[in-house]
XYZ file of C-alpha atoms in Angstrom:
568
model
C 130.605 38.420 183.448
C 131.756 41.640 185.239
C 128.402 41.886 186.953
C 128.875 38.348 188.419
C 132.430 38.926 189.550
C 131.567 42.301 191.210
C 129.873 40.603 194.125
C 132.023 37.592 194.793
C 135.583 36.529 195.242
C 137.663 34.823 192.578
C 139.575 31.724 193.572
C 143.146 31.946 192.497
C 144.653 28.850 194.165
C 144.263 26.474 197.040
C 143.969 29.159 199.695
C 144.425 32.497 197.809
C 141.508 34.716 197.103
C 141.267 38.257 195.832
C 138.188 40.562 196.138
C 137.216 41.861 192.720
C 135.112 44.749 193.925
C 137.960 47.050 195.070
C 139.815 46.396 191.769
C 136.840 47.371 189.724
C 136.285 50.538 191.751
C 139.982 51.439 191.379
C 139.808 50.887 187.656
C 136.695 52.933 187.291
C 138.195 55.857 189.238
C 141.313 55.670 186.957
C 139.096 55.658 183.878
C 137.080 58.746 185.094
C 140.228 60.628 185.922
C 141.762 59.812 182.584
C 138.517 60.975 180.837
C 138.537 64.364 182.671
C 142.264 64.889 181.774
C 141.489 64.244 178.092
C 138.585 66.601 178.177
C 140.764 69.354 179.658
C 143.396 68.765 177.139
C 140.956 69.135 174.160
C 141.214 72.927 174.505
C 138.312 74.038 176.557
C 139.341 77.523 177.604
C 142.916 77.048 176.650
C 144.972 80.117 175.660
C 146.922 80.405 172.476
C 150.520 79.642 173.530
C 152.167 82.442 171.557
C 150.216 85.283 173.089
C 152.895 87.593 174.752
C 152.705 88.398 178.397
C 153.416 92.010 177.805
C 152.981 94.614 175.012
C 154.577 97.981 174.299
C 152.245 100.751 173.251
C 153.618 103.878 171.616
C 152.083 106.971 173.270
C 154.354 109.740 171.915
C 156.645 109.264 168.854
C 157.430 110.395 165.326
C 157.009 107.959 162.477
C 157.534 109.047 158.825
C 156.182 105.735 157.555
C 152.673 106.524 158.826
C 153.019 110.326 159.007
C 152.468 110.291 162.770
C 154.302 113.100 164.586
C 153.494 113.182 168.297
C 156.994 113.127 169.961
C 157.434 115.563 172.753
C 160.383 117.489 174.200
C 159.117 117.057 177.773
C 156.076 115.770 179.729
C 155.120 115.188 183.401
C 154.268 111.951 185.114
C 152.878 111.338 188.580
C 151.629 108.476 190.679
C 149.171 108.556 193.602
C 151.803 106.952 195.961
C 154.921 108.251 194.076
C 157.147 106.911 191.417
C 160.145 104.681 190.883
C 162.653 105.796 188.224
C 165.215 103.318 187.073
C 167.140 101.353 184.507
C 165.708 98.378 182.672
C 168.488 95.940 181.546
C 168.059 92.419 180.296
C 164.667 92.037 181.682
C 165.349 93.393 185.107
C 164.375 96.739 186.562
C 166.637 98.588 189.009
C 165.351 101.599 190.940
C 167.764 104.550 190.691
C 165.751 107.332 192.388
C 162.212 107.719 193.865
C 159.589 110.258 194.139
C 157.860 109.456 197.429
C 154.992 111.937 197.107
C 152.211 112.319 194.473
C 154.098 115.291 193.064
C 154.774 115.171 189.276
C 158.151 114.593 187.764
C 159.183 116.318 184.574
C 160.783 114.105 181.984
C 162.787 116.200 179.524
C 165.219 115.366 176.707
C 168.617 116.921 177.301
C 168.662 119.570 174.640
C 168.865 123.366 174.054
C 165.832 125.461 175.273
C 164.791 129.098 175.559
C 162.903 130.209 178.632
C 159.512 131.829 177.928
C 156.438 132.891 179.784
C 154.780 129.616 178.844
C 157.753 127.344 179.710
C 160.690 126.079 177.713
C 160.839 126.092 173.955
C 163.245 123.734 172.340
C 165.709 125.566 170.015
C 168.357 124.980 167.431
C 171.756 125.139 169.094
C 173.236 126.901 166.090
C 171.016 129.966 166.479
C 170.554 130.443 170.222
C 170.056 133.890 171.648
C 172.410 135.161 174.387
C 169.954 135.255 177.217
C 167.534 132.894 178.955
C 169.059 129.736 177.454
C 169.356 126.239 178.913
C 171.977 124.228 177.169
C 173.030 120.553 176.865
C 176.643 121.069 177.951
C 177.514 119.819 181.448
C 180.434 119.661 183.795
C 181.465 116.254 185.291
C 182.811 116.771 188.789
C 185.292 114.142 190.004
C 185.266 110.486 189.066
C 182.739 107.556 189.066
C 180.982 105.934 191.998
C 179.931 102.353 192.433
C 176.805 103.104 194.505
C 174.321 105.962 194.920
C 175.218 106.132 198.677
C 178.831 106.889 197.857
C 177.828 109.582 195.411
C 175.327 111.116 197.856
C 178.029 111.904 200.417
C 180.150 113.645 197.866
C 177.110 115.431 196.365
C 176.527 117.149 199.716
C 180.142 118.461 199.727
C 179.643 120.112 196.329
C 176.299 121.575 197.547
C 178.164 123.086 200.607
C 180.303 125.012 198.107
C 177.297 126.481 196.436
C 177.453 124.215 193.411
C 174.120 123.006 192.113
C 175.225 119.490 191.456
C 173.044 116.511 190.691
C 173.274 112.682 190.206
C 173.929 111.084 186.897
C 173.566 107.418 185.836
C 175.706 106.706 182.807
C 176.199 102.929 183.442
C 178.039 104.123 186.625
C 177.122 106.885 189.037
C 178.546 110.353 188.388
C 178.068 113.888 189.558
C 177.510 116.709 187.082
C 176.468 120.314 187.219
C 175.163 123.023 184.924
C 173.124 123.249 181.708
C 175.481 125.384 179.683
C 174.936 126.354 176.029
C 178.702 126.462 175.346
C 182.026 125.518 177.009
C 183.244 129.189 177.473
C 180.426 129.907 179.987
C 181.378 126.689 181.806
C 184.992 127.744 182.044
C 184.148 131.214 183.465
C 181.882 129.760 186.129
C 183.953 126.805 187.359
C 187.609 127.506 186.565
C 189.572 127.693 189.874
C 186.502 126.643 191.893
C 186.361 122.923 191.288
C 187.995 120.302 189.061
C 185.802 119.347 186.170
C 185.659 117.834 182.761
C 183.410 118.813 179.862
C 180.307 116.711 178.948
C 179.330 117.498 175.333
C 175.677 117.296 174.144
C 174.261 113.860 173.440
C 171.279 112.732 171.434
C 170.408 109.942 173.967
C 170.358 111.830 177.322
C 167.180 112.253 179.423
C 166.676 114.605 182.400
C 164.269 113.877 185.318
C 163.315 116.937 187.356
C 161.358 117.339 190.606
C 158.169 119.335 190.748
C 160.342 122.177 192.054
C 162.562 122.062 188.963
C 165.560 120.423 190.673
C 167.463 117.601 188.813
C 166.667 114.301 190.375
C 168.583 112.327 187.790
C 170.172 112.536 184.352
C 170.114 109.178 182.518
C 172.346 107.995 179.700
C 172.998 104.273 179.309
C 174.422 102.166 176.584
C 173.208 99.026 178.346
C 169.618 99.802 179.448
C 166.608 102.109 179.025
C 164.861 104.493 181.357
C 161.739 103.190 182.880
C 159.264 104.685 185.389
C 156.726 102.768 187.430
C 154.156 103.835 190.008
C 155.220 103.273 193.625
C 153.129 101.556 196.245
C 151.117 98.437 196.678
C 147.778 99.641 195.408
C 145.885 97.549 192.831
C 145.683 98.669 190.155
C 148.897 100.731 190.381
C 148.529 103.746 188.129
C 150.363 106.664 186.763
C 149.185 109.814 184.975
C 150.738 111.843 182.184
C 150.625 115.656 181.933
C 148.117 115.840 184.771
C 145.447 114.651 182.425
C 142.668 112.505 183.949
C 142.167 110.890 180.618
C 145.803 109.842 180.338
C 145.964 107.474 183.252
C 147.640 104.139 182.597
C 148.569 100.746 184.225
C 152.016 99.240 183.940
C 154.935 101.651 183.471
C 156.511 103.881 180.854
C 159.731 103.527 178.914
C 161.496 106.672 177.592
C 163.802 106.403 174.662
C 165.545 108.877 172.387
C 165.761 107.508 168.949
C 166.868 108.777 165.508
C 163.894 109.995 163.585
C 161.531 109.810 166.637
C 163.739 111.525 169.264
C 162.003 111.312 172.749
C 159.683 108.266 172.415
C 157.282 107.434 175.219
C 156.097 103.803 175.488
C 153.534 102.306 177.923
C 154.816 98.749 178.846
C 152.073 96.609 180.494
C 150.455 93.154 180.365
C 148.571 92.457 177.178
C 145.336 91.726 179.075
C 145.574 95.089 180.910
C 146.144 96.825 177.596
C 142.845 95.323 176.382
C 141.082 96.729 179.418
C 141.736 100.203 177.854
C 140.822 99.119 174.241
C 137.602 97.051 174.292
C 135.343 99.692 175.900
C 136.133 102.068 173.191
C 135.580 99.556 170.396
C 132.180 98.306 171.666
C 129.859 99.650 174.337
C 130.395 98.201 177.806
C 126.600 97.788 178.043
C 126.704 95.223 175.095
C 125.752 91.623 175.891
C 128.493 89.612 177.715
C 129.134 87.194 174.725
C 129.477 90.171 172.341
C 132.013 91.703 174.734
C 134.008 88.454 174.754
C 133.847 88.323 170.954
C 135.233 91.881 170.831
C 137.977 90.981 173.410
C 139.163 87.981 171.432
C 139.138 89.992 168.157
C 141.100 92.843 169.738
C 143.608 90.373 171.190
C 143.998 88.667 167.868
C 144.627 92.101 166.267
C 147.567 92.602 168.562
C 149.004 89.211 167.731
C 148.951 90.196 164.010
C 150.546 93.555 164.543
C 153.321 92.893 167.137
C 156.001 93.986 164.716
C 154.131 96.916 163.122
C 156.284 99.587 164.846
C 159.351 97.401 165.448
C 161.497 100.048 163.886
C 160.628 102.304 166.795
C 161.003 99.593 169.454
C 157.289 99.168 170.349
C 154.461 96.991 169.079
C 151.470 99.084 168.286
C 150.338 102.720 168.897
C 147.360 104.121 170.834
C 145.501 105.671 167.889
C 143.311 104.599 165.065
C 146.476 103.576 163.250
C 146.239 100.516 165.480
C 143.477 100.168 167.984
C 142.264 103.188 169.977
C 143.816 102.806 173.499
C 142.699 105.188 176.272
C 144.107 103.439 179.303
C 142.507 103.196 182.733
C 140.054 106.125 182.243
C 137.691 104.054 180.062
C 137.877 100.764 181.858
C 134.599 99.081 182.877
C 133.908 96.071 184.992
C 131.820 94.440 182.260
C 134.570 94.654 179.575
C 137.345 93.742 182.059
C 135.415 90.562 182.960
C 135.050 89.667 179.290
C 138.796 90.034 178.740
C 139.537 87.961 181.894
C 137.128 85.275 180.798
C 138.747 84.901 177.421
C 142.352 85.336 178.701
C 144.903 84.346 176.033
C 142.384 83.350 173.424
C 142.571 84.477 169.850
C 141.047 83.603 166.461
C 143.147 81.125 164.469
C 143.144 79.733 160.923
C 145.068 76.514 160.394
C 146.905 77.023 163.579
C 147.998 80.631 163.134
C 146.502 83.968 164.155
C 143.824 84.986 161.666
C 143.721 88.518 160.279
C 140.639 89.789 161.962
C 138.682 93.026 161.294
C 135.623 94.493 162.713
C 133.285 97.341 162.035
C 130.003 98.867 163.320
C 127.165 97.531 161.148
C 126.806 95.650 157.896
C 123.326 96.411 156.897
C 122.516 92.728 156.691
C 125.427 91.182 154.818
C 129.209 91.464 155.312
C 131.558 91.817 152.436
C 134.280 89.677 150.829
C 137.718 91.206 151.485
C 138.552 91.066 147.698
C 135.686 93.546 147.085
C 137.039 96.049 149.570
C 140.859 95.720 149.630
C 141.311 93.503 146.567
C 142.982 90.633 148.318
C 142.342 86.889 147.706
C 144.730 85.761 150.493
C 142.237 85.384 153.325
C 139.727 82.568 152.653
C 138.034 83.340 156.017
C 137.243 86.966 155.181
C 134.292 86.148 153.028
C 130.743 87.617 152.724
C 128.246 86.124 155.239
C 124.685 86.861 156.074
C 124.251 89.128 159.137
C 120.603 88.653 160.124
C 120.822 89.556 163.712
C 121.509 93.302 163.391
C 118.859 95.390 165.057
C 118.660 97.946 162.189
C 118.323 100.696 164.934
C 122.091 101.383 165.372
C 123.800 104.645 164.628
C 124.172 105.090 160.826
C 122.587 101.680 160.096
C 120.551 103.710 157.568
C 122.134 106.871 156.299
C 121.873 109.531 153.633
C 124.204 112.241 152.483
C 124.083 114.730 149.630
C 126.744 116.516 147.600
C 126.334 119.318 144.962
C 127.872 118.757 141.649
C 129.989 121.796 142.252
C 131.316 120.440 145.551
C 132.273 117.068 143.912
C 134.061 119.098 141.118
C 136.007 120.902 143.802
C 137.004 117.631 145.558
C 138.123 116.023 142.284
C 140.149 119.136 141.397
C 141.864 119.180 144.763
C 142.986 115.648 144.107
C 144.475 116.665 140.834
C 141.719 115.167 138.704
C 140.726 117.736 136.074
C 137.377 116.258 135.042
C 135.664 119.569 134.154
C 132.061 119.981 135.091
C 130.504 116.873 136.743
C 127.927 115.331 134.418
C 127.084 112.221 136.250
C 128.046 109.533 138.820
C 127.209 105.917 137.974
C 127.506 102.625 139.822
C 128.610 100.236 137.082
C 129.296 97.076 139.121
C 128.046 95.643 142.468
C 129.302 92.713 144.623
C 127.065 89.757 145.279
C 126.299 91.348 148.644
C 125.067 94.463 146.924
C 127.821 96.949 147.469
C 129.298 99.252 144.859
C 132.602 97.841 143.585
C 132.923 99.963 140.481
C 131.741 103.554 139.970
C 132.390 106.272 137.369
C 132.567 109.967 137.963
C 131.956 111.413 134.521
C 133.007 115.033 133.767
C 132.861 117.228 130.753
C 136.629 116.757 130.082
C 137.446 113.394 131.629
C 136.162 110.648 133.854
C 137.526 108.906 136.980
C 136.888 105.242 137.731
C 136.752 103.995 141.401
C 136.854 100.339 142.378
C 136.387 98.318 145.508
C 136.856 100.229 148.764
C 137.544 103.495 146.911
C 133.837 103.622 145.930
C 133.356 104.482 149.607
C 136.420 106.527 150.447
C 136.130 108.834 147.366
C 133.536 110.827 149.257
C 134.143 109.481 152.693
C 130.805 107.594 152.661
C 129.683 105.484 155.618
C 129.786 102.248 153.506
C 129.978 100.877 150.058
C 126.344 99.791 150.163
C 124.391 102.638 148.645
C 122.177 103.938 145.825
C 122.641 107.227 143.963
C 119.668 109.539 143.124
C 119.840 113.036 141.670
C 117.643 116.010 141.094
C 117.559 115.147 137.378
C 116.352 111.597 137.803
C 113.146 110.586 135.979
C 111.172 107.332 135.864
C 111.284 105.638 132.404
C 109.721 102.541 131.202
C 112.017 99.638 130.393
C 111.399 97.048 127.665
C 109.765 94.723 130.203
C 107.256 97.500 131.090
C 108.790 98.044 134.493
C 109.768 101.627 135.681
C 113.285 102.558 136.632
C 114.837 105.826 137.759
C 117.610 107.132 135.715
C 119.616 110.295 134.960
C 118.694 112.027 131.812
C 122.174 113.200 130.919
C 123.538 111.413 127.887
C 120.271 109.679 127.171
C 118.712 109.632 123.743
C 115.012 110.440 123.224
C 112.782 110.194 120.234
C 111.495 113.584 119.201
C 109.231 114.674 116.316
C 112.409 115.306 114.299
C 114.048 112.048 115.087
C 116.418 110.457 117.729
C 118.399 113.118 119.732
C 120.841 113.096 122.759
C 119.698 115.157 125.717
C 121.709 118.413 126.031
C 124.149 118.715 129.054
C 122.903 122.248 129.795
C 119.571 123.826 130.698
C 116.460 121.900 131.812
C 113.700 119.818 130.453
C 109.967 120.163 130.790
C 108.473 116.729 131.282
C 104.899 115.792 131.217
C 103.775 112.647 133.044
C 100.348 111.103 133.696
C 99.710 113.326 136.748
C 101.673 116.534 136.417
C 104.271 118.522 134.535
C 107.892 118.544 135.921
C 110.879 120.645 135.158
C 114.261 118.965 135.855
C 117.841 119.921 135.094
C 119.252 117.942 132.189
C 122.507 117.483 134.256
C 122.332 116.761 137.997
C 123.156 119.620 140.288
C 122.752 117.454 143.485
C 123.687 113.852 144.152
C 122.010 111.939 147.100
C 123.676 108.852 148.416
C 121.319 106.675 150.411
C 122.870 103.585 152.075
C 123.061 101.237 154.976
C 125.777 99.899 157.250
C 128.683 101.733 158.745
C 132.280 100.624 158.091
C 134.294 98.597 155.655
C 132.076 95.537 156.058
C 134.898 92.969 156.474
C 134.830 90.539 159.283
C 132.677 90.961 162.427
C 129.840 93.391 162.586
C 129.632 94.724 166.127
C 125.917 95.233 165.888
C 125.538 91.751 164.502
C 127.528 90.409 167.352
C 125.270 92.082 169.805
C 122.180 90.619 168.051
C 123.793 87.162 168.018
C 124.565 87.359 171.684
C 121.054 88.455 172.465
C 119.820 85.401 170.490
C 121.789 83.148 172.827
C 124.924 82.429 170.671
C 128.303 82.228 172.322
C 131.309 84.410 171.594
C 133.030 81.441 169.837
C 129.892 80.904 167.644
C 129.893 84.617 166.829
C 133.488 84.779 165.803
C 133.389 81.549 163.793
C 130.281 82.862 161.951
C 131.970 86.018 160.781
C 135.418 84.373 160.148
C 134.586 81.308 158.109
C 136.627 78.267 158.843
C 138.506 79.603 161.819
C 138.776 78.470 165.491
C 138.933 80.257 168.826
C 141.773 78.957 170.849
């Protein structure tokens, strides 16, 4: 019927006609547009809505929870086109002072120091020497100022009097002078010269000094925090810490003084730019593009699951292996940057929430169930899957390491386990994938049982997938006539005088079909021969590369390793 109406007019009344052809075309266009909109709404390339725009990365801090102690008393920062130093309050940054050259600024906590040939050494105020001391007492000169311009005019007047005064922002502009280690020195220097009031030491104050050592600003605010951004319009806009070419970062830095961590330095930047400094270090930039995308999504998902890890220190994650290794701009690569941009905002989800994703170097052919490593049953998507695409040629895909019995004895003793002389190490249970999930270290006085992931960590082995051989192993015939290697220690043998246990000292002379062999009755050397590198949970990076080379997409790679998940 439509075909007939398409080429003729339809009579509506005595003299009213309507051409059907334009209506049909209009309806078809509407249908096509609707179809396209529906396709776009299905989620092709859509980002997960809860991914934050920015993240906060702890660069220097103290944290007793994780035994990380990297907080510093001072550091330097520079930018190619200069720096903007200011106050960040309620989501807005206000510049207070600027450095218009590429000279470095020194950021120092306001504390007590002793001058030395190598610089300043922070010191306890209760036991300061009498000379070469920089203190945390200051003299406030005059009142407050509403603007820096008002302050600047007064500052010049003090300088004309020979007073080394400097600007201070303490939620209002002020002028201070001096770094005194007690009030008496302040009185002697300033009494009768200028009116002043004493500013006692504070645990929240930060000093910003020029490259010549002059104070550009002292910052102490109850409303905001100190931030520093690179100046200029270059893209990317970068800053450097401590003159180190390997510590170059995007975004800006926030400097806090906090109880327990004191001066804490935080890199604040967009999450995608943070990933630029992570992904190259986690997987080689020369990896296939789809593998790079898979790594980018996995790294972004990791951030989503750890946004509150360091909430007690007012940042999200740190820059070390305690989170993801973040090296900033110095490791960026166009290939990994493109992979991050192509997957912007995408993460791995399970039932609509961020999945707990993990990755490692190589599996050896089969990944592991999380319950066999960390003992958890809470992650149905972290199960063992076949990993057939690994090349088998990656670093530590096959590995071997040996320990003497004496060295193992020393390691056990150092951990407080008094096992006595090591008599044997036996794998007593394996997972379905083949990894050791129960192991016994037997000594002359006691024994130690290791389970799950500790079967790897007890000797810092590359993986849980290994066999153990010793210098006392012999081949014996089992009941089914097959040969198997076994340690002699503790075994019973049939002798001319009856059944006897093999001694735990000395050696045995064995005679086989081809030759005689002398072996120790107790192993003196243990050889661990294994495959795979890492904990084995989640995505194998070598497997991801192989899958990408085989033509699979990053979404297919991730959904293979994380069973039942989606990428959105």
